[in-house]
């Protein structure tokens, strides 16, 4: 079955340290890939997306993600974390058109990021 | 440009009642999707609408329904509320069909069922 996995439920990093959040997907073809961030009590904000082309994509707030087809992964990175980055992060995919799933986003379970001062 | 608007932001209902939630998409966007977010099940897709037509439906019971109007605004309705319907309901808007869309989310409606 098609799925999105975020292996880390919680991650704690020190402010100024680097960050990598993992995301793996299971589809027969490359889906459309997204990372969203959600602050407590808020909606989802799009950080970045990958549709095609360059496998390293830049997003807002200093985030980037790298698509690796061979590993079915789309990991999110940030070189230096700020206290304001504490939030929950969701990897999401839209299935390839052959699955006829429209624009349905399938989300991973989320990774809660805590930032130590 | 104004973002996605959802009303009301908070709602408290009792079991057996029904509820209607509203979503106004970004101006010019013709597609709207709805999601339910709960601590146990995470984010789950409810429906997708484009130009007043339901294009896709998630795996929810028939108590959950929706519609889209000619101005692209969308409503979802939940009838005969159950405790398990307590959740954050999120609406996303985007330009068109096809999977390569940036989907912009509203702040959500927090529904509590007592």
Coordinates of N, CA and C in Angstrom, one line a residue:
Chain A
X1 N 0.8 -1.2 0.0 CA 0.0 0.0 0.0 C 0.9 1.2 0.0
X2 N 0.3 2.3 -0.6 CA 1.1 3.5 -0.7 C 1.1 4.2 0.7
X3 N 2.3 4.7 1.1 CA 2.4 5.3 2.4 C 3.5 6.3 2.5
X4 N 3.5 7.1 3.6 CA 4.5 8.0 3.9 C 5.0 7.8 5.3
X5 N 6.2 7.7 5.5 CA 6.8 7.4 6.9 C 7.7 8.4 7.3
X6 N 7.5 8.9 8.5 CA 8.4 9.8 9.2 C 8.9 9.0 10.4
X7 N 10.1 8.5 10.4 CA 10.5 7.5 11.4 C 10.7 8.2 12.8
X8 N 10.9 9.5 12.9 CA 11.2 10.1 14.1 C 10.0 10.9 14.6
X9 N 9.4 10.4 15.7 CA 8.2 11.1 16.3 C 8.6 12.4 17.0
X10 N 9.7 12.4 17.7 CA 10.2 13.5 18.4 C 11.7 13.7 18.1
X11 N 12.1 14.9 18.0 CA 13.6 15.2 17.8 C 13.8 16.5 18.6
X12 N 14.9 16.5 19.4 CA 15.4 17.6 20.2 C 16.7 18.0 19.7
X13 N 16.9 19.3 19.4 CA 18.2 19.8 18.9 C 18.5 21.1 19.7
X14 N 19.8 21.4 19.8 CA 20.2 22.6 20.4 C 20.1 23.8 19.4
X15 N 19.8 24.9 19.9 CA 19.7 26.1 19.0 C 21.1 26.3 18.4
X16 N 21.0 26.5 17.1 CA 22.3 26.7 16.3 C 22.8 25.4 15.7
X17 N 22.3 24.3 16.2 CA 22.7 23.0 15.6 C 22.0 22.7 14.3
X18 N 22.5 21.8 13.5 CA 21.9 21.4 12.3 C 20.8 20.4 12.5
X19 N 19.9 20.3 11.5 CA 18.7 19.5 11.7 C 18.5 18.7 10.4
X20 N 18.1 17.5 10.6 CA 17.6 16.7 9.4 C 16.4 15.9 9.9
X21 N 15.3 16.0 9.2 CA 14.1 15.3 9.5 C 13.9 14.3 8.3
X22 N 13.6 13.1 8.6 CA 13.5 12.0 7.6 C 12.1 11.8 7.1
X23 N 12.0 11.5 5.8 CA 10.7 11.1 5.2 C 11.0 10.1 4.1
X24 N 10.2 9.0 4.2 CA 10.3 8.0 3.2 C 8.9 7.7 2.6
X25 N 8.8 7.4 1.4 CA 7.5 7.2 0.8 C 7.5 5.8 0.1
X26 N 6.4 5.3 -0.1 CA 6.2 4.0 -0.8 C 5.2 4.1 -1.9
X27 N 5.7 4.4 -3.1 CA 4.9 4.5 -4.3 C 5.6 3.8 -5.5
X28 N 4.9 3.4 -6.5 CA 5.5 2.7 -7.6 C 6.2 3.7 -8.5
X29 N 5.8 5.0 -8.5 CA 6.4 6.0 -9.3 C 6.7 7.2 -8.3
X30 N 7.4 8.2 -8.8 CA 7.7 9.3 -7.9 C 6.5 10.2 -7.7
X31 N 6.1 10.4 -6.5 CA 5.0 11.3 -6.2 C 5.4 12.7 -6.2
X32 N 4.5 13.6 -6.0 CA 4.8 15.0 -5.7 C 5.0 15.1 -4.2
X33 N 6.1 15.8 -3.8 CA 6.5 15.8 -2.4 C 6.5 17.1 -1.8
X34 N 6.1 17.2 -0.5 CA 5.9 18.4 0.2 C 6.4 18.3 1.6
X35 N 6.8 19.4 2.2 CA 7.0 19.5 3.6 C 6.2 20.7 4.1
X36 N 5.4 20.4 5.2 CA 4.6 21.4 5.9 C 5.1 21.5 7.4
X37 N 4.9 22.7 7.9 CA 5.1 22.9 9.3 C 3.8 23.4 10.0
X38 N 3.6 23.0 11.2 CA 2.4 23.4 12.0 C 2.8 23.8 13.4
X39 N 2.5 25.0 13.7 CA 2.7 25.5 15.1 C 1.5 25.2 15.9
X40 N 1.6 25.1 17.2 CA 0.4 24.7 18.0 C -0.8 25.5 17.7
X41 N -1.9 24.8 17.5 CA -3.2 25.5 17.3 C -3.3 26.1 15.9
X42 N -2.4 25.9 15.1 CA -2.4 26.6 13.8 C -2.6 25.6 12.6
X43 N -2.8 26.2 11.4 CA -2.9 25.4 10.2 C -1.5 25.0 9.8
X44 N -1.5 24.5 8.6 CA -0.2 24.0 8.0 C 0.4 25.0 7.1
X45 N 1.7 25.3 7.2 CA 2.4 26.2 6.3 C 3.3 25.4 5.4
X46 N 3.2 25.6 4.1 CA 4.1 24.9 3.2 C 5.5 25.5 3.3
X47 N 6.5 24.6 3.5 CA 7.9 24.9 3.6 C 8.5 24.8 2.2
X48 N 8.3 23.7 1.5 CA 8.9 23.5 0.2 C 8.2 22.4 -0.5
X49 N 8.5 22.2 -1.8 CA 7.8 21.2 -2.6 C 8.8 20.7 -3.6
X50 N 8.6 19.5 -4.1 CA 9.3 18.9 -5.2 C 8.4 18.3 -6.2
X51 N 8.4 18.8 -7.4 CA 7.6 18.2 -8.5 C 8.5 17.5 -9.5
X52 N 9.6 18.1 -9.9 CA 10.5 17.5 -10.8 C 11.8 18.4 -10.9
X53 N 12.8 17.9 -11.6 CA 14.0 18.7 -11.8 C 15.0 18.6 -10.7
X54 N 15.7 19.7 -10.4 CA 16.8 19.6 -9.4 C 16.3 19.0 -8.1
X55 N 17.1 18.0 -7.7 CA 16.7 17.2 -6.5 C 16.9 17.9 -5.2
X56 N 17.6 19.0 -5.2 CA 17.8 19.8 -4.0 C 16.9 21.0 -4.1
X57 N 15.9 21.1 -3.2 CA 15.0 22.2 -3.3 C 15.1 23.1 -2.1
X58 N 15.0 24.4 -2.4 CA 15.1 25.4 -1.3 C 13.7 25.8 -0.9
X59 N 13.5 26.1 0.4 CA 12.2 26.5 0.8 C 12.3 27.8 1.6
X60 N 11.2 28.1 2.4 CA 11.2 29.2 3.2 C 11.9 29.0 4.5
X61 N 12.2 30.0 5.3 CA 12.8 29.9 6.6 C 14.1 29.2 6.6
X62 N 14.8 29.2 5.5 CA 16.1 28.6 5.5 C 16.1 27.0 5.4
X63 N 15.0 26.4 5.1 CA 14.9 25.0 5.0 C 15.2 24.6 3.5
X64 N 15.8 23.4 3.4 CA 16.0 22.7 2.1 C 15.6 21.3 2.3
X65 N 15.4 20.6 1.1 CA 15.1 19.2 1.2 C 15.8 18.5 -0.1
X66 N 16.2 17.3 0.1 CA 16.8 16.6 -1.0 C 16.0 15.3 -1.4
X67 N 15.6 15.2 -2.6 CA 14.9 14.1 -3.1 C 15.9 13.0 -3.6
X68 N 15.8 11.8 -3.1 CA 16.7 10.7 -3.5 C 15.8 9.6 -4.0
X69 N 15.7 9.4 -5.3 CA 14.9 8.4 -5.9 C 15.3 7.0 -5.4
X70 N 16.6 6.8 -5.4 CA 17.0 5.4 -5.0 C 16.6 5.0 -3.6
X71 N 16.4 6.0 -2.8 CA 16.1 5.7 -1.4 C 14.6 6.0 -1.1
X72 N 13.9 6.5 -2.1 CA 12.5 6.9 -1.9 C 12.4 7.8 -0.7
X73 N 13.3 8.8 -0.6 CA 13.3 9.7 0.5 C 13.3 11.1 0.1
X74 N 12.8 12.0 1.0 CA 12.7 13.4 0.8 C 13.0 14.0 2.2
X75 N 14.2 14.1 2.6 CA 14.6 14.6 3.9 C 14.7 16.1 4.0
X76 N 14.3 16.6 5.1 CA 14.3 18.1 5.3 C 15.5 18.4 6.1
X77 N 16.2 19.5 5.7 CA 17.4 19.9 6.5 C 17.4 21.4 6.7
X78 N 18.1 21.8 7.8 CA 18.3 23.2 8.1 C 19.7 23.2 8.7
X79 N 20.6 24.1 8.3 CA 22.0 24.2 8.8 C 22.1 24.7 10.2
X80 N 21.2 25.6 10.6 CA 21.3 26.1 12.0 C 19.8 26.4 12.5
X81 N 19.5 25.7 13.5 CA 18.1 25.8 14.0 C 17.9 27.0 14.9
X82 N 16.8 27.6 14.8 CA 16.4 28.8 15.7 C 15.3 28.3 16.6
X83 N 15.2 29.0 17.8 CA 14.2 28.5 18.8 C 12.8 28.6 18.1
X84 N 12.6 29.5 17.2 CA 11.3 29.7 16.6 C 10.9 28.5 15.6
X85 N 11.9 27.6 15.4 CA 11.6 26.5 14.5 C 10.9 25.4 15.2
X86 N 10.8 25.5 16.6 CA 10.1 24.4 17.3 C 8.6 24.4 16.9
X87 N 8.2 23.2 16.4 CA 6.9 23.0 15.8 C 6.8 21.5 15.4
X88 N 5.7 21.2 14.7 CA 5.6 19.8 14.2 C 5.7 19.9 12.7
X89 N 6.4 19.0 12.1 CA 6.7 19.0 10.7 C 6.1 17.7 10.1
X90 N 5.5 18.0 8.9 CA 4.8 16.9 8.2 C 5.4 16.8 6.8
X91 N 5.7 15.6 6.5 CA 6.0 15.3 5.1 C 4.7 14.8 4.4
X92 N 4.5 15.2 3.2 CA 3.3 14.8 2.5 C 3.5 14.5 1.1
X93 N 2.7 13.7 0.5 CA 2.9 13.4 -1.0 C 1.5 13.5 -1.6
X94 N 1.5 13.8 -2.9 CA 0.4 13.6 -3.8 C 0.8 12.5 -4.7
X95 N 0.0 11.5 -4.8 CA 0.3 10.3 -5.7 C 0.5 10.7 -7.1
X96 N 1.3 10.0 -7.8 CA 1.5 10.2 -9.3 C 0.1 10.1 -10.0
X97 N 0.0 10.7 -11.1 CA -1.3 10.8 -11.8 C -1.8 9.4 -12.1
X98 N -1.0 8.4 -12.3 CA -1.5 7.1 -12.7 C -2.3 6.5 -11.6
X99 N -2.2 7.0 -10.4 CA -3.0 6.5 -9.3 C -4.4 7.2 -9.2
X100 N -4.6 8.2 -10.0 CA -5.9 8.9 -10.2 C -6.4 9.3 -8.8
X101 N -5.6 9.9 -8.0 CA -6.0 10.3 -6.6 C -6.1 11.8 -6.6
X102 N -6.2 12.5 -7.7 CA -6.3 13.9 -7.7 C -5.2 14.6 -6.9
X103 N -5.6 15.5 -6.1 CA -4.6 16.3 -5.3 C -4.6 15.8 -3.8
X104 N -5.1 14.6 -3.5 CA -5.2 14.2 -2.2 C -3.8 14.1 -1.6
X105 N -3.6 14.8 -0.5 CA -2.3 14.7 0.2 C -2.3 13.6 1.2
X106 N -1.3 12.7 1.1 CA -1.1 11.7 2.2 C 0.0 12.1 3.0
X107 N -0.3 12.2 4.3 CA 0.7 12.8 5.3 C 1.4 11.7 6.0
X108 N 2.7 12.0 6.4 CA 3.3 11.2 7.4 C 2.8 11.5 8.7
X109 N 3.3 10.8 9.7 CA 2.7 10.9 11.1 C 3.2 12.2 11.8
X110 N 4.2 12.8 11.2 CA 4.7 14.1 11.8 C 5.9 13.8 12.7
X111 N 6.8 14.9 12.8 CA 7.9 14.9 13.7 C 7.8 16.1 14.5
X112 N 7.8 16.0 15.8 CA 7.7 17.2 16.7 C 9.2 17.6 17.0
X113 N 9.5 18.8 16.7 CA 10.8 19.3 16.9 C 10.8 20.2 18.1
X114 N 11.7 19.9 19.1 CA 12.0 20.8 20.2 C 13.4 21.3 20.1
X115 N 13.5 22.6 20.5 CA 14.8 23.3 20.4 C 15.2 23.7 21.8
X116 N 16.4 23.2 22.1 CA 17.0 23.6 23.4 C 17.8 24.9 23.3
X117 N 17.7 25.7 24.3 CA 18.4 27.0 24.3 C 19.9 26.8 24.5
Chain B
X1 N -2.5 39.4 -0.9 CA -3.7 38.5 -1.2 C -4.1 37.8 0.1
X2 N -5.3 37.8 0.4 CA -5.8 37.1 1.6 C -5.6 35.6 1.5
X3 N -5.4 35.0 2.7 CA -5.2 33.6 2.7 C -6.5 32.8 2.8
X4 N -6.4 31.6 3.1 CA -7.6 30.7 3.2 C -8.3 31.1 4.6
X5 N -9.6 31.3 4.5 CA -10.3 31.6 5.7 C -11.3 30.5 6.1
X6 N -11.3 30.1 7.3 CA -12.2 29.1 7.8 C -13.0 29.6 9.0
X7 N -14.3 29.4 8.9 CA -15.2 29.8 10.0 C -16.1 28.7 10.4
X8 N -16.5 28.6 11.7 CA -15.9 29.3 12.8 C -14.5 28.7 13.1
X9 N -13.8 29.4 14.0 CA -12.5 28.8 14.4 C -12.7 27.7 15.5
X10 N -13.7 27.9 16.3 CA -13.9 27.0 17.4 C -15.4 26.7 17.4
X11 N -15.7 25.4 17.8 CA -17.1 25.0 17.8 C -17.2 23.9 18.9
X12 N -18.2 24.0 19.7 CA -18.5 22.9 20.7 C -20.0 22.5 20.4
X13 N -20.1 21.2 20.2 CA -21.4 20.6 19.9 C -21.6 19.3 20.8
X14 N -22.8 18.8 20.9 CA -23.0 17.6 21.6 C -23.3 16.5 20.7
X15 N -23.2 15.3 21.2 CA -23.4 14.1 20.3 C -24.8 14.1 19.7
X16 N -24.9 13.7 18.5 CA -26.2 13.7 17.8 C -26.5 14.9 17.0
X17 N -25.8 16.0 17.4 CA -26.1 17.2 16.6 C -25.4 17.2 15.3
X18 N -25.6 18.2 14.4 CA -24.9 18.3 13.2 C -24.2 19.6 13.2
X19 N -23.2 19.7 12.3 CA -22.4 20.9 12.2 C -22.0 21.2 10.8
X20 N -21.9 22.5 10.5 CA -21.4 22.9 9.1 C -20.2 23.9 9.3
X21 N -19.2 23.5 8.6 CA -18.0 24.3 8.6 C -17.8 25.0 7.2
X22 N -17.2 26.1 7.2 CA -17.1 26.9 6.0 C -15.6 27.2 5.7
X23 N -15.3 27.2 4.4 CA -13.9 27.5 3.9 C -14.0 28.4 2.7
X24 N -13.3 29.6 2.8 CA -13.2 30.5 1.7 C -11.8 30.4 1.1
X25 N -11.6 30.0 -0.1 CA -10.3 29.8 -0.6 C -9.6 31.1 -1.0
X26 N -8.4 31.0 -1.4 CA -7.6 32.2 -1.9 C -8.3 32.6 -3.2
X27 N -8.4 33.9 -3.4 CA -9.0 34.4 -4.6 C -8.3 33.9 -5.8
X28 N -9.2 33.3 -6.7 CA -8.6 32.7 -8.0 C -8.5 31.2 -7.9
X29 N -8.4 30.7 -6.7 CA -8.3 29.2 -6.6 C -9.6 28.6 -6.8
X30 N -9.7 27.5 -7.5 CA -10.9 26.9 -7.8 C -11.0 25.5 -7.2
X31 N -10.0 25.1 -6.5 CA -10.0 23.8 -5.8 C -9.9 23.9 -4.3
X32 N -10.6 23.0 -3.7 CA -10.6 23.0 -2.2 C -10.6 21.6 -1.8
X33 N -9.8 21.3 -0.8 CA -9.8 20.0 -0.1 C -10.0 20.1 1.4
X34 N -10.5 19.1 2.0 CA -10.7 19.1 3.4 C -10.0 18.0 4.1
X35 N -9.5 18.2 5.3 CA -8.7 17.2 6.0 C -9.2 17.2 7.5
X36 N -9.1 16.1 8.1 CA -9.4 15.9 9.5 C -8.1 15.6 10.2
X37 N -7.8 16.3 11.3 CA -6.6 16.0 12.1 C -6.9 15.7 13.5
X38 N -6.5 14.5 13.9 CA -6.7 14.0 15.3 C -5.4 13.5 15.8
X39 N -5.2 13.5 17.1 CA -4.0 12.9 17.7 C -3.8 11.5 17.3
X40 N -4.8 10.7 17.3 CA -4.7 9.3 17.0 C -4.5 8.9 15.6
X41 N -5.2 9.6 14.7 CA -5.2 9.2 13.3 C -4.4 10.1 12.4
X42 N -3.9 11.2 13.0 CA -3.1 12.2 12.2 C -4.0 12.9 11.2
X43 N -3.4 13.3 10.1 CA -4.1 14.0 9.0 C -4.7 13.1 8.0
X44 N -6.0 13.2 7.8 CA -6.7 12.3 6.9 C -7.5 13.1 5.9
X45 N -7.5 12.7 4.7 CA -8.2 13.4 3.6 C -9.7 13.1 3.7
X46 N -10.5 14.1 3.5 CA -11.9 14.0 3.5 C -12.5 14.1 2.1
X47 N -12.4 15.2 1.5 CA -12.9 15.4 0.1 C -12.0 16.4 -0.6
X48 N -12.2 16.4 -2.0 CA -11.6 17.4 -2.9 C -12.7 17.9 -3.8
X49 N -12.8 19.2 -4.0 CA -13.7 19.8 -4.9 C -13.0 20.7 -5.9
X50 N -13.5 20.7 -7.1 CA -13.1 21.5 -8.2 C -14.3 22.0 -9.0
X51 N -14.5 23.3 -9.1 CA -15.6 23.8 -9.9 C -16.9 23.2 -9.5
X52 N -17.2 23.1 -8.2 CA -18.4 22.6 -7.7 C -18.6 21.1 -7.8
X53 N -17.6 20.4 -8.2 CA -17.8 19.0 -8.4 C -16.8 18.3 -7.4
X54 N -17.3 17.3 -6.8 CA -16.5 16.5 -5.9 C -15.6 15.6 -6.8
X55 N -14.3 15.7 -6.6 CA -13.4 15.0 -7.5 C -12.8 13.7 -6.8
X56 N -12.9 13.8 -5.5 CA -12.2 12.7 -4.7 C -12.8 12.7 -3.3
X57 N -12.9 11.5 -2.8 CA -13.5 11.4 -1.4 C -12.6 10.4 -0.6
X58 N -12.4 10.7 0.6 CA -11.6 9.8 1.5 C -12.5 8.8 2.1
X59 N -11.9 8.0 3.0 CA -12.6 6.9 3.6 C -13.3 7.3 4.9
X60 N -14.3 8.0 4.8 CA -15.1 8.5 5.9 C -16.6 8.1 5.7
X61 N -17.3 7.9 6.8 CA -18.7 7.5 6.7 C -19.5 8.6 6.0
X62 N -20.7 8.2 5.6 CA -21.6 9.1 4.9 C -22.1 10.3 5.7
X63 N -21.9 10.3 7.0 CA -22.2 11.4 7.8 C -21.4 12.6 7.5
X64 N -20.3 12.4 6.8 CA -19.5 13.5 6.4 C -19.8 13.9 4.9
X65 N -20.2 15.1 4.7 CA -20.5 15.5 3.3 C -20.0 16.9 3.1
X66 N -19.9 17.3 1.8 CA -19.4 18.6 1.5 C -20.0 19.1 0.3
X67 N -19.7 20.4 0.0 CA -20.1 20.9 -1.3 C -19.3 22.2 -1.6
X68 N -19.3 22.6 -2.8 CA -18.6 23.8 -3.2 C -19.6 24.6 -4.0
X69 N -19.5 25.9 -3.8 CA -20.3 26.9 -4.5 C -19.7 27.5 -5.7
X70 N -20.4 28.2 -6.5 CA -19.9 28.8 -7.7 C -18.8 29.8 -7.5
X71 N -18.7 30.4 -6.3 CA -17.6 31.3 -6.0 C -16.4 30.6 -5.3
X72 N -16.4 29.3 -5.4 CA -15.4 28.4 -4.9 C -15.4 28.2 -3.4
X73 N -16.2 28.9 -2.7 CA -16.3 28.6 -1.3 C -16.8 27.2 -1.0
X74 N -16.4 26.6 0.0 CA -16.8 25.3 0.3 C -17.3 25.1 1.7
X75 N -18.2 24.2 1.9 CA -18.7 23.8 3.2 C -18.6 22.3 3.4
X76 N -18.4 21.9 4.6 CA -18.5 20.5 4.9 C -19.5 20.4 6.1
X77 N -20.2 19.3 6.1 CA -21.2 19.0 7.1 C -21.0 17.7 7.7
X78 N -21.2 17.6 9.0 CA -21.1 16.4 9.7 C -22.4 16.2 10.5
X79 N -23.1 15.2 10.2 CA -24.4 14.9 10.8 C -24.2 13.9 11.9
X80 N -25.2 13.8 12.8 CA -25.2 12.9 13.9 C -23.8 12.7 14.5
X81 N -23.3 13.8 15.1 CA -22.0 13.9 15.6 C -21.7 12.8 16.7
X82 N -20.5 12.3 16.6 CA -20.0 11.3 17.6 C -18.8 11.9 18.3
X83 N -18.4 11.4 19.5 CA -17.3 11.9 20.2 C -16.0 11.9 19.4
X84 N -15.9 10.8 18.6 CA -14.7 10.7 17.8 C -14.6 11.7 16.6
X85 N -15.6 12.5 16.4 CA -15.5 13.5 15.4 C -14.8 14.8 15.9
X86 N -14.5 14.8 17.2 CA -13.7 15.9 17.7 C -12.3 16.0 17.1
X87 N -12.0 17.1 16.5 CA -10.8 17.2 15.6 C -10.6 18.6 15.2
X88 N -9.4 18.8 14.6 CA -9.2 20.0 13.9 C -9.5 19.8 12.4
X89 N -10.4 20.5 11.8 CA -10.7 20.3 10.4 C -10.0 21.4 9.6
X90 N -9.2 21.0 8.6 CA -8.4 21.9 7.8 C -8.9 21.9 6.4
X91 N -8.9 23.1 5.8 CA -9.2 23.3 4.4 C -8.0 23.8 3.7
X92 N -7.8 23.3 2.5 CA -6.7 23.7 1.6 C -7.3 24.2 0.3
X93 N -6.7 25.2 -0.2 CA -7.1 25.7 -1.5 C -5.9 25.7 -2.5
X94 N -6.2 25.6 -3.7 CA -5.2 25.5 -4.8 C -5.9 25.8 -6.1
X95 N -5.0 26.0 -7.1 CA -5.5 26.6 -8.4 C -6.3 25.6 -9.2
X96 N -5.9 24.4 -9.3 CA -6.5 23.5 -10.3 C -6.3 22.1 -10.0
X97 N -6.8 21.2 -10.9 CA -6.6 19.8 -10.8 C -5.2 19.5 -11.2
X98 N -4.8 18.2 -11.1 CA -3.4 17.9 -11.4 C -2.6 17.9 -10.1
X99 N -1.7 17.0 -9.9 CA -1.1 16.8 -8.6 C -0.1 17.9 -8.2
X100 N 0.4 18.6 -9.2 CA 1.5 19.5 -8.9 C 1.0 20.9 -8.6
X101 N 0.3 21.0 -7.5 CA -0.3 22.2 -7.0 C 0.3 22.6 -5.6
X102 N 0.6 23.8 -5.4 CA 0.9 24.2 -4.0 C -0.5 24.4 -3.3
X103 N -0.6 23.7 -2.2 CA -1.9 23.7 -1.5 C -1.7 24.5 -0.2
X104 N -2.5 25.5 -0.1 CA -2.4 26.5 1.0 C -3.5 26.2 2.0
X105 N -3.1 26.0 3.3 CA -4.1 25.7 4.3 C -4.6 26.9 5.1
X106 N -5.8 26.8 5.5 CA -6.4 27.7 6.5 C -6.0 27.4 7.9
X107 N -6.4 28.2 8.8 CA -6.1 28.0 10.3 C -6.8 26.8 10.9
X108 N -7.9 26.4 10.2 CA -8.6 25.2 10.8 C -9.8 25.6 11.6
X109 N -10.7 24.7 11.8 CA -11.8 24.8 12.8 C -11.7 23.7 13.8
X110 N -11.6 24.1 15.0 CA -11.5 23.1 16.1 C -12.9 22.7 16.6
X111 N -13.2 21.5 16.3 CA -14.6 21.0 16.7 C -14.4 20.1 17.9
X112 N -15.2 20.4 19.0 CA -15.2 19.6 20.1 C -16.6 19.0 20.3
X113 N -16.7 17.7 20.4 CA -18.0 17.1 20.6 C -18.1 16.5 22.0
X114 N -19.1 17.0 22.7 CA -19.3 16.5 24.1 C -20.4 15.5 24.3

